[in-house]
Amino acid sequence: MSLVCDNCQEAKATVHITDTIPEKRERHLCKQCAEREGVLIKQTHQTTADILQEFIKHKAGVGEMDDKSCPQCGMTFREFRMKGQLGCPHDYEAFRSFLLPLIERAHNGGSHHVGKVPGSAGSDAKHRTELTRLRRELDEAVRNEQYEDAARIRDRMHILETEVSETS
Amino acid sequence: MTLSELTHSTGEWLRGVGSYSDVVISSRIRLARNLASMPFLSTATVEERTNIYQTLAKAIGEVSNGSNALLIDIENAEAIDRHLLVERHLISRQHAVAEGSRGVSISPTETLALMINEEDHLRIQALRSGLQLEDAWSEVNEVDDKIGKNLTYAFDQQFGFLTVCPTNVGTGIRVSVMVHLPALKLTKEIERVDRAARDMRLAVRGMYGEGTEAVGDLYQISNQTTLGRHEEEIIDDFSGKIIPRIAEYELTARDSLAKHRGAQVDDKIWRAYGALANARCISSEETLNLLSAIRMGIHMGRLDLIDIPKLNEIFLFTQPAHMQKRHGAPLTGEERAVKRADYIRKQMVA
């Protein structure tokens, strides 16, 4: 069944809405009309590289930091903006406050590392892997109303969580 | 183990086993690491670069002691060998064509490849057939622990493992899964997968990673967020949600094709078979596209004249560097096209 948009009467309707308030009615809209009405949020798709590129091109307010350089490798912030690559590990320290907004944008708001740290024992990571798996199994057990299984999984999770928090 | 020996078999990632192997070709996990005491490669001098190479080659040697791993000096390797490694997904294209001191250490089963002086000082990657991310992660994690014991990695409390490009900072992990989505391509629903993936902040790329086109309906799905999430959380998202969802979506599209457009699908599959069984000269790209239809045909139970291991062998052995390496001498594009067609015809009747 191919429907025409209720609104423009031209394009193919690809968004189908059922309103229930004030009364039940169905509407069929094309993508453009749905976006215009705010039913569909216009999507912009950016890869991390795009975000970086955009940031690098975006010069407003970066003038004063451009000449700042890393005392270890000598790379300036301007050079980083041109290349998109840092010069040495110390750059993260030297440019920390300038890099943070870029890093947060590139990592979906992430600003602090979680996960492995150098020298951490492997068992901790194994426990975390198991915990993630158990969390999924628990959800499934609850969904299927298998409460005995759920209790067993929860006990196991409790043991692992205690061990992880003791080692970290 | 030598490089030539590699060309006799297809390697781990093309074994055609693992979960969802009717959609998922392979799983890969890589970690990016840098030495704390050295500048990044973007500013390293020739001497520093060589120094990094030697330090890491030694550390890797100690870790893989007795495992018969093969260390290849990429800087001094023949172009054909570098391309062979790209075709086997053991090094990136960038690593093959870059300049200066660099290398790769490969485990005998080709499940593990450690690139030295790629974009970062060290990239540890594990490859598996089908959806086997947990297995890949446990191998990468273990090697990373061992190497990290003898060397000091560049690490910051806030930003985690430090990388040349801030897009990899934090865990430095990239999880990539290669999926075969011919039915979604045929039903033109592939764009929706692409959009959904991007909404989840995943990258969708072609077979050889960054900047490559999707050939043969093969797509690589990978994470872009590396900071603020545990490695296991990222991996679990792929194993538990993202990939099963994409696989189900593709399988539903295959069912729907079988139900509503059976004759057209058979036509596509069998014409592909006919072309491969009869071609007299053929490019590697056309080969990959025709093999895609046949792969779909096998998984849909509509063609059984060849099986997946055989198909994967043709898939890999018909690529340019493999053709020449197996032939034992350089071949021009035209010569390859003829030899490729000859080889495929023999495989199709065998």
Coordinates of C-alpha atoms in Angstrom, one line a residue:
Chain A
M1 CA 0.0 0.0 0.0
S2 CA 1.5 3.3 -1.1
L3 CA -0.1 6.4 0.5
V4 CA 0.2 10.0 -0.5
C5 CA 1.0 12.5 2.1
D6 CA -2.2 14.0 3.8
N7 CA -0.5 17.3 4.0
C8 CA 1.1 18.1 0.6
Q9 CA -0.9 15.5 -1.3
E10 CA 2.2 14.9 -3.5
A11 CA 5.0 13.0 -1.9
K12 CA 4.8 9.4 -0.6
A13 CA 3.8 9.1 3.0
T14 CA 6.4 7.4 5.0
V15 CA 5.5 8.6 8.5
H16 CA 2.3 7.2 9.9
I17 CA 0.9 8.6 13.1
T18 CA -2.1 7.5 15.2
D19 CA -3.3 10.3 17.5
T20 CA -5.4 9.1 20.4
I21 CA -6.2 12.5 21.9
P22 CA -8.6 14.2 21.5
E23 CA -9.9 11.4 19.4
K24 CA -8.4 8.5 17.5
R25 CA -7.3 9.4 14.0
E26 CA -4.7 8.3 11.6
R27 CA -2.4 10.6 9.6
H28 CA 0.1 9.8 6.9
L29 CA 2.8 12.3 6.1
C30 CA 5.8 12.5 3.9
K31 CA 9.2 13.0 5.5
Q32 CA 9.4 16.7 4.7
C33 CA 6.0 17.5 6.1
A34 CA 6.6 15.4 9.2
E35 CA 9.8 17.3 9.8
R36 CA 8.0 20.7 9.3
E37 CA 5.3 19.7 11.8
G38 CA 8.0 18.6 14.3
V39 CA 6.7 15.0 14.3
L40 CA 10.0 13.9 12.9
I41 CA 13.2 15.5 14.1
K42 CA 15.4 16.4 11.3
Q43 CA 18.5 14.2 11.6
T44 CA 21.9 15.4 11.0
H45 CA 24.5 12.7 10.8
Q46 CA 28.1 13.4 11.7
T47 CA 31.0 11.1 12.0
T48 CA 33.5 11.8 14.7
A49 CA 35.9 12.9 12.0
D50 CA 33.3 15.4 10.8
I51 CA 32.9 16.7 14.3
L52 CA 36.6 17.1 14.6
Q53 CA 36.8 18.8 11.2
E54 CA 34.0 21.2 12.1
F55 CA 35.7 22.0 15.4
I56 CA 39.0 22.6 13.6
K57 CA 37.4 24.9 11.1
H58 CA 35.5 26.7 13.7
K59 CA 37.9 29.5 14.5
A60 CA 35.8 31.7 16.8
G61 CA 37.4 32.2 20.1
V62 CA 40.4 30.1 19.5
G63 CA 42.6 33.0 18.4
E64 CA 44.1 33.5 21.8
M65 CA 45.0 29.9 22.3
D66 CA 46.4 29.4 18.8
D67 CA 49.9 30.4 19.8
K68 CA 50.0 28.3 23.0
S69 CA 52.5 25.6 22.6
C70 CA 53.5 22.4 24.3
P71 CA 56.7 22.7 26.3
Q72 CA 57.6 19.1 25.5
C73 CA 57.2 18.8 21.7
G74 CA 56.7 22.4 20.8
M75 CA 53.5 21.8 18.9
T76 CA 51.2 24.8 18.9
F77 CA 47.4 24.6 19.2
R78 CA 47.2 26.1 15.7
E79 CA 49.3 23.2 14.3
F80 CA 46.9 20.8 16.0
R81 CA 43.9 22.5 14.4
M82 CA 45.5 22.3 11.0
K83 CA 46.6 18.6 11.3
G84 CA 44.0 17.1 13.6
Q85 CA 46.8 15.2 15.3
L86 CA 48.6 15.9 18.5
G87 CA 52.3 15.9 18.9
C88 CA 53.1 14.1 22.1
P89 CA 51.2 12.7 25.2
H90 CA 52.0 15.9 27.1
D91 CA 49.8 17.9 24.6
Y92 CA 46.7 16.6 26.5
E93 CA 48.1 18.3 29.6
A94 CA 49.2 21.5 27.8
F95 CA 45.9 22.0 25.9
R96 CA 43.6 20.3 28.4
S97 CA 41.0 23.0 28.7
F98 CA 41.0 23.7 25.0
L99 CA 40.7 20.0 24.1
L100 CA 38.0 19.1 26.6
P101 CA 35.1 20.6 24.6
L102 CA 36.3 18.9 21.5
I103 CA 36.7 15.6 23.2
E104 CA 33.3 15.8 24.8
R105 CA 31.7 16.5 21.4
A106 CA 33.6 13.7 19.7
H107 CA 32.7 11.2 22.5
N108 CA 29.0 11.9 23.0
G109 CA 29.5 13.9 26.2
G110 CA 32.2 11.5 27.6
S111 CA 34.8 13.6 29.4
H112 CA 36.3 11.0 31.9
H113 CA 37.9 7.7 31.2
V114 CA 36.4 4.6 32.6
G115 CA 37.6 1.1 31.8
K116 CA 41.1 -0.4 31.8
V117 CA 43.9 1.4 33.4
P118 CA 47.6 0.4 32.9
G119 CA 48.7 -2.4 35.2
S120 CA 45.2 -3.4 36.2
A121 CA 44.8 -7.1 36.8
G122 CA 43.0 -9.1 34.1
S123 CA 40.5 -10.6 36.5
D124 CA 38.8 -7.3 37.1
A125 CA 38.1 -6.9 33.4
K126 CA 36.8 -10.5 33.3
H127 CA 34.4 -9.8 36.2
R128 CA 33.1 -6.7 34.4
T129 CA 32.6 -8.7 31.3
E130 CA 30.6 -11.3 33.2
L131 CA 28.7 -8.6 35.0
T132 CA 27.6 -7.0 31.7
R133 CA 26.5 -10.4 30.5
L134 CA 24.6 -11.2 33.7
R135 CA 22.8 -7.9 33.6
R136 CA 21.5 -8.8 30.2
E137 CA 20.5 -12.3 31.4
L138 CA 18.8 -10.7 34.4
D139 CA 16.7 -8.5 32.2
E140 CA 15.7 -11.4 30.1
A141 CA 14.8 -13.6 33.1
V142 CA 12.6 -10.9 34.6
R143 CA 11.0 -10.3 31.2
N144 CA 10.2 -14.0 31.0
E145 CA 9.0 -14.1 34.6
Q146 CA 11.7 -16.7 35.5
Y147 CA 12.1 -15.3 39.0
E148 CA 14.2 -18.2 40.4
D149 CA 16.7 -17.7 37.7
A150 CA 16.6 -14.0 38.3
A151 CA 17.4 -14.4 42.0
R152 CA 20.3 -16.8 41.2
I153 CA 21.7 -14.3 38.6
R154 CA 21.3 -11.4 41.1
D155 CA 23.3 -13.3 43.8
R156 CA 26.1 -14.0 41.4
M157 CA 26.2 -10.3 40.3
H158 CA 26.3 -9.3 44.0
I159 CA 29.5 -11.4 44.5
L160 CA 31.2 -10.1 41.4
E161 CA 30.3 -6.5 42.3
T162 CA 31.8 -6.9 45.7
E163 CA 35.0 -8.3 44.3
V164 CA 35.3 -5.6 41.6
S165 CA 34.8 -2.8 44.2
E166 CA 37.4 -4.3 46.5
T167 CA 40.1 -4.5 43.8
S168 CA 39.5 -1.1 42.4
Chain B
M1 CA 55.9 -19.3 9.1
T2 CA 56.4 -17.2 6.0
L3 CA 54.2 -14.8 4.1
S4 CA 54.0 -17.1 1.1
E5 CA 52.6 -19.9 3.4
L6 CA 49.7 -17.6 4.3
T7 CA 48.5 -17.6 0.7
H8 CA 47.6 -21.3 0.9
S9 CA 44.7 -20.8 3.2
T10 CA 42.0 -18.2 4.0
G11 CA 42.9 -17.2 7.5
E12 CA 40.7 -17.1 10.6
W13 CA 38.3 -14.3 9.7
L14 CA 37.1 -16.1 6.6
R15 CA 36.4 -19.5 8.2
G16 CA 32.6 -18.9 8.0
V17 CA 31.9 -20.0 11.5
G18 CA 30.7 -18.2 14.7
S19 CA 27.3 -16.7 15.7
Y20 CA 25.2 -15.2 13.0
S21 CA 27.7 -16.4 10.4
D22 CA 25.0 -16.2 7.7
V23 CA 25.2 -12.4 8.1
V24 CA 28.3 -11.7 10.1
I25 CA 31.6 -12.3 8.3
S26 CA 34.0 -11.3 10.9
S27 CA 34.6 -9.5 14.2
R28 CA 37.6 -7.4 15.1
I29 CA 38.8 -5.5 18.2
R30 CA 41.7 -3.2 18.3
L31 CA 43.4 -1.1 21.0
A32 CA 45.4 2.0 20.4
R33 CA 48.5 2.5 22.7
N34 CA 51.4 4.9 22.8
L35 CA 54.6 4.9 24.8
A36 CA 54.7 7.5 27.5
S37 CA 58.3 8.5 27.0
M38 CA 58.1 9.1 23.3
P39 CA 56.5 11.8 21.1
F40 CA 53.6 10.8 18.9
L41 CA 54.5 9.7 15.3
S42 CA 53.2 13.1 14.0
T43 CA 56.3 14.8 15.4
A44 CA 58.8 12.0 15.9
T45 CA 62.1 12.2 14.2
V46 CA 63.4 9.4 12.0
E47 CA 65.6 8.2 14.9
E48 CA 62.8 8.4 17.4
R49 CA 60.5 6.4 15.1
T50 CA 63.2 3.7 14.7
N51 CA 63.6 3.7 18.4
I52 CA 59.9 3.2 19.0
Y53 CA 59.9 0.4 16.4
Q54 CA 62.8 -1.4 18.1
T55 CA 61.4 -1.0 21.6
L56 CA 58.0 -2.4 20.6
A57 CA 59.3 -5.2 18.4
K58 CA 61.4 -6.3 21.4
A59 CA 58.5 -6.1 23.8
I60 CA 56.2 -8.0 21.4
G61 CA 58.9 -10.6 20.9
E62 CA 59.1 -11.2 24.7
V63 CA 55.4 -11.5 25.0
S64 CA 54.9 -13.9 22.1
N65 CA 58.0 -15.9 23.0
G66 CA 57.6 -19.4 21.6
S67 CA 54.3 -18.8 19.8
N68 CA 56.0 -18.7 16.4
A69 CA 54.7 -15.2 15.6
L70 CA 55.9 -13.6 12.4
L71 CA 57.3 -10.1 12.7
I72 CA 57.3 -8.3 9.3
D73 CA 59.3 -5.1 8.7
I74 CA 56.7 -3.3 6.6
E75 CA 59.1 -0.5 5.7
N76 CA 61.4 -2.9 3.8
A77 CA 58.7 -5.3 2.6
E78 CA 57.8 -5.7 -1.1
A79 CA 54.7 -3.7 -2.2
I80 CA 53.0 -7.0 -3.1
D81 CA 53.5 -8.4 0.4
R82 CA 52.2 -5.2 2.0
H83 CA 49.0 -5.4 -0.2
L84 CA 48.7 -9.1 0.6
L85 CA 48.5 -8.2 4.3
V86 CA 45.9 -5.5 3.6
E87 CA 43.8 -8.1 1.7
R88 CA 44.0 -10.4 4.7
H89 CA 43.0 -7.6 7.0
L90 CA 46.2 -7.9 9.0
I91 CA 47.3 -4.3 8.4
S92 CA 45.4 -1.2 7.4
R93 CA 45.8 0.4 3.9
Q94 CA 47.4 3.4 5.6
H95 CA 50.0 1.2 7.2
A96 CA 50.8 -0.4 3.8
V97 CA 51.5 2.9 2.0
A98 CA 52.9 5.0 4.9
E99 CA 56.6 5.8 5.1
G100 CA 59.3 5.2 7.7
S101 CA 60.1 2.5 10.3
R102 CA 57.0 0.3 10.9
G103 CA 55.9 -3.3 11.1
V104 CA 53.4 -5.9 12.1
S105 CA 53.6 -9.0 14.2
I106 CA 51.2 -11.8 13.2
S107 CA 50.2 -14.9 15.2
P108 CA 50.4 -18.2 13.2
T109 CA 46.6 -18.5 13.1
E110 CA 46.3 -14.9 12.0
T111 CA 43.9 -14.2 14.9
L112 CA 46.2 -11.5 16.3
A113 CA 48.1 -8.7 14.6
L114 CA 50.1 -6.0 16.3
M115 CA 50.9 -3.0 14.2
I116 CA 53.9 -1.0 15.2
N117 CA 54.0 2.7 14.1
E118 CA 50.7 2.9 12.4
E119 CA 48.8 6.1 13.5
D120 CA 49.7 5.3 17.1
H121 CA 52.8 3.6 18.3
L122 CA 51.0 0.3 18.8
R123 CA 47.7 -1.1 17.7
I124 CA 46.8 -4.5 19.1
Q125 CA 44.1 -6.2 17.1
A126 CA 42.3 -9.6 17.2
L127 CA 40.2 -11.0 14.4
R128 CA 37.6 -13.7 14.5
S129 CA 35.1 -15.3 12.1
G130 CA 31.4 -14.5 12.7
L131 CA 30.3 -12.7 15.8
Q132 CA 32.9 -13.6 18.4
L133 CA 33.7 -10.3 20.1
E134 CA 34.2 -11.7 23.6
D135 CA 36.8 -14.1 22.4
A136 CA 38.6 -11.4 20.4
W137 CA 38.5 -9.1 23.4
S138 CA 39.9 -11.6 25.8
E139 CA 42.9 -12.1 23.5
V140 CA 43.5 -8.4 22.9
N141 CA 43.1 -7.7 26.6
E142 CA 45.6 -10.3 27.6
V143 CA 48.2 -9.2 25.1
D144 CA 47.7 -5.6 26.2
D145 CA 48.2 -6.6 29.9
K146 CA 51.4 -8.5 29.1
I147 CA 52.9 -5.7 27.0
G148 CA 51.8 -3.1 29.4
K149 CA 53.7 -4.8 32.2
N150 CA 57.1 -4.2 30.6
L151 CA 56.4 -0.8 29.1
T152 CA 54.8 2.4 30.3
Y153 CA 51.9 3.5 28.2
A154 CA 50.9 7.1 27.8
F155 CA 47.9 7.5 30.2
D156 CA 46.1 10.3 31.8
Q157 CA 43.6 10.0 34.8
Q158 CA 41.0 12.0 33.0
F159 CA 41.5 11.1 29.3
G160 CA 42.6 7.5 29.7
F161 CA 45.0 6.1 27.1
L162 CA 46.4 8.9 25.1
T163 CA 46.3 8.7 21.3
V164 CA 47.5 10.9 18.4
C165 CA 44.0 11.7 17.4
P166 CA 41.6 12.8 20.2
T167 CA 38.9 10.7 18.6
N168 CA 40.5 7.5 19.9
V169 CA 41.4 8.7 23.4
G170 CA 40.1 6.9 26.5
T171 CA 39.9 3.1 26.1
G172 CA 41.5 3.4 22.6
I173 CA 39.1 0.6 21.6
R174 CA 37.6 0.1 18.2
V175 CA 35.1 -2.7 17.8
S176 CA 34.4 -3.5 14.1
V177 CA 32.0 -6.1 12.8
M178 CA 31.9 -6.9 9.1
V179 CA 28.4 -7.8 7.9
H180 CA 27.0 -9.0 4.6
L181 CA 23.7 -7.2 3.8
P182 CA 22.6 -8.1 0.3
A183 CA 18.9 -8.4 1.0
L184 CA 18.8 -5.0 2.7
K185 CA 20.6 -3.6 -0.3
L186 CA 18.2 -5.2 -2.8
T187 CA 15.1 -4.0 -0.9
K188 CA 16.7 -0.6 -0.6
E189 CA 16.4 -0.6 3.2
I190 CA 20.2 -0.3 3.6
E191 CA 19.9 3.5 4.1
R192 CA 17.7 2.9 7.1
V193 CA 20.4 0.7 8.7
D194 CA 23.0 3.4 7.8
R195 CA 20.8 6.1 9.5
A196 CA 20.1 4.0 12.5
A197 CA 23.8 3.1 12.9
R198 CA 24.8 6.8 12.7
D199 CA 22.1 7.7 15.2
M200 CA 23.8 5.2 17.6
R201 CA 27.1 7.0 16.8
L202 CA 28.4 4.1 14.9
A203 CA 30.5 4.3 11.8
V204 CA 29.5 2.4 8.7
R205 CA 32.4 1.8 6.2
G206 CA 33.4 -0.4 3.3
M207 CA 35.4 -3.7 3.6
Y208 CA 38.8 -2.2 4.0
G209 CA 37.8 0.4 6.7
E210 CA 38.2 4.1 6.7
G211 CA 37.5 5.9 3.4
T212 CA 36.6 2.7 1.5
E213 CA 33.4 2.0 -0.5
A214 CA 31.1 -0.9 0.3
V215 CA 31.9 -3.6 -2.3
G216 CA 30.1 -6.9 -2.5
D217 CA 27.4 -5.7 0.0
L218 CA 29.9 -5.9 2.8
Y219 CA 29.8 -3.3 5.5
Q220 CA 32.0 -2.6 8.6
I221 CA 30.1 -1.3 11.6
S222 CA 32.3 0.2 14.3
N223 CA 32.1 2.3 17.4
Q224 CA 33.2 5.9 17.4
T225 CA 32.9 6.7 21.1
T226 CA 36.0 5.6 23.0
L227 CA 35.8 7.8 26.1
G228 CA 33.4 7.5 29.0
R229 CA 32.4 3.9 28.5
H230 CA 33.9 0.6 29.6
E231 CA 35.4 -1.6 26.9
E232 CA 33.0 -4.4 28.0
E233 CA 30.0 -2.1 27.8
I234 CA 30.9 -1.2 24.2
I235 CA 31.5 -4.8 23.2
D236 CA 28.3 -5.9 24.9
D237 CA 26.3 -3.4 22.9
F238 CA 27.6 -4.9 19.7
S239 CA 27.1 -8.5 20.8
G240 CA 23.8 -8.1 22.5
K241 CA 22.0 -5.4 20.7
I242 CA 23.5 -3.8 17.6
I243 CA 24.6 -6.8 15.5
P244 CA 21.8 -9.2 16.4
R245 CA 19.3 -6.4 15.4
I246 CA 21.0 -5.8 12.1
A247 CA 21.3 -9.5 11.5
E248 CA 17.6 -10.1 12.2
Y249 CA 16.8 -7.2 9.9
E250 CA 18.8 -8.7 7.1
L251 CA 17.3 -12.2 7.7
T252 CA 13.8 -10.8 7.6
A253 CA 14.5 -9.0 4.3
R254 CA 15.8 -12.3 2.9
D255 CA 12.6 -14.1 4.0
S256 CA 10.5 -11.5 2.5
L257 CA 12.5 -11.7 -0.8
A258 CA 12.0 -15.4 -0.8
K259 CA 8.3 -15.1 -0.2
H260 CA 7.5 -12.3 -2.6
R261 CA 10.2 -12.1 -5.2
G262 CA 11.5 -15.7 -5.3
A263 CA 12.0 -15.8 -9.1
Q264 CA 13.9 -12.5 -9.2
V265 CA 16.1 -13.5 -6.4
D266 CA 16.9 -16.9 -8.0
D267 CA 17.6 -15.1 -11.2
K268 CA 20.1 -12.8 -9.6
I269 CA 21.8 -15.7 -7.8
W270 CA 21.9 -18.0 -10.7
R271 CA 23.0 -15.3 -13.2
A272 CA 25.9 -14.6 -10.8
Y273 CA 26.8 -18.2 -10.8
G274 CA 26.5 -18.4 -14.6
A275 CA 28.8 -15.4 -15.0
L276 CA 31.4 -16.7 -12.7
A277 CA 31.3 -20.2 -14.2
N278 CA 31.7 -18.8 -17.7
A279 CA 33.7 -15.5 -17.5
R280 CA 36.9 -15.3 -19.6
C281 CA 38.2 -12.1 -17.9
I282 CA 36.8 -10.5 -14.8
S283 CA 37.8 -7.7 -12.4
S284 CA 38.1 -8.3 -8.7
E285 CA 35.3 -5.8 -8.0
E286 CA 32.9 -7.7 -10.3
T287 CA 34.0 -10.9 -8.7
L288 CA 33.1 -9.6 -5.2
N289 CA 29.7 -8.4 -6.4
L290 CA 28.8 -11.7 -8.0
L291 CA 30.1 -13.7 -5.0
S292 CA 27.8 -11.6 -2.9
A293 CA 24.8 -12.9 -4.7
I294 CA 26.1 -16.4 -4.5
R295 CA 26.8 -16.1 -0.7
M296 CA 23.2 -14.9 -0.3
G297 CA 22.0 -17.8 -2.4
I298 CA 23.9 -20.4 -0.3
H299 CA 22.6 -18.9 3.0
M300 CA 19.0 -18.8 1.6
G301 CA 19.3 -22.4 0.6
R302 CA 18.7 -21.6 -3.1
L303 CA 22.1 -22.7 -4.4
D304 CA 24.2 -25.6 -3.2
L305 CA 26.8 -26.1 -6.0
I306 CA 29.5 -24.6 -3.8
D307 CA 29.8 -24.1 -0.1
I308 CA 30.9 -21.1 2.1
P309 CA 34.5 -22.2 2.7
K310 CA 35.0 -22.6 -1.0
L311 CA 33.4 -19.3 -1.7
N312 CA 35.6 -17.6 0.9
E313 CA 38.6 -19.1 -0.7
I314 CA 37.6 -17.6 -4.1
F315 CA 36.8 -14.3 -2.4
L316 CA 40.3 -14.0 -1.0
F317 CA 42.4 -15.7 -3.7
T318 CA 41.0 -13.6 -6.5
Q319 CA 42.1 -10.3 -5.0
P320 CA 45.1 -8.7 -6.8
A321 CA 48.0 -9.3 -4.3
H322 CA 46.8 -12.9 -3.7
M323 CA 46.6 -13.5 -7.4
Q324 CA 50.1 -12.4 -8.0
K325 CA 51.6 -14.0 -4.9
R326 CA 50.0 -17.3 -5.8
H327 CA 51.1 -17.0 -9.4
G328 CA 54.7 -16.3 -8.2
A329 CA 55.2 -13.2 -10.5
P330 CA 53.8 -9.8 -11.1
L331 CA 50.7 -9.6 -13.4
T332 CA 49.2 -6.6 -15.2
G333 CA 45.6 -5.8 -14.5
E334 CA 44.6 -7.4 -17.8
E335 CA 46.6 -10.6 -17.1
R336 CA 45.0 -10.8 -13.7
A337 CA 41.5 -10.5 -15.2
V338 CA 42.1 -13.5 -17.5
K339 CA 43.9 -15.6 -14.8
R340 CA 41.1 -14.7 -12.3
A341 CA 38.4 -15.9 -14.6
D342 CA 40.3 -19.1 -15.3
Y343 CA 40.8 -19.8 -11.7
I344 CA 37.1 -19.2 -10.8
R345 CA 35.9 -21.4 -13.6
K346 CA 37.9 -24.3 -12.4
Q347 CA 36.6 -23.8 -8.8
M348 CA 33.0 -23.6 -10.0
V349 CA 33.2 -27.0 -11.8
A350 CA 35.4 -28.7 -9.2

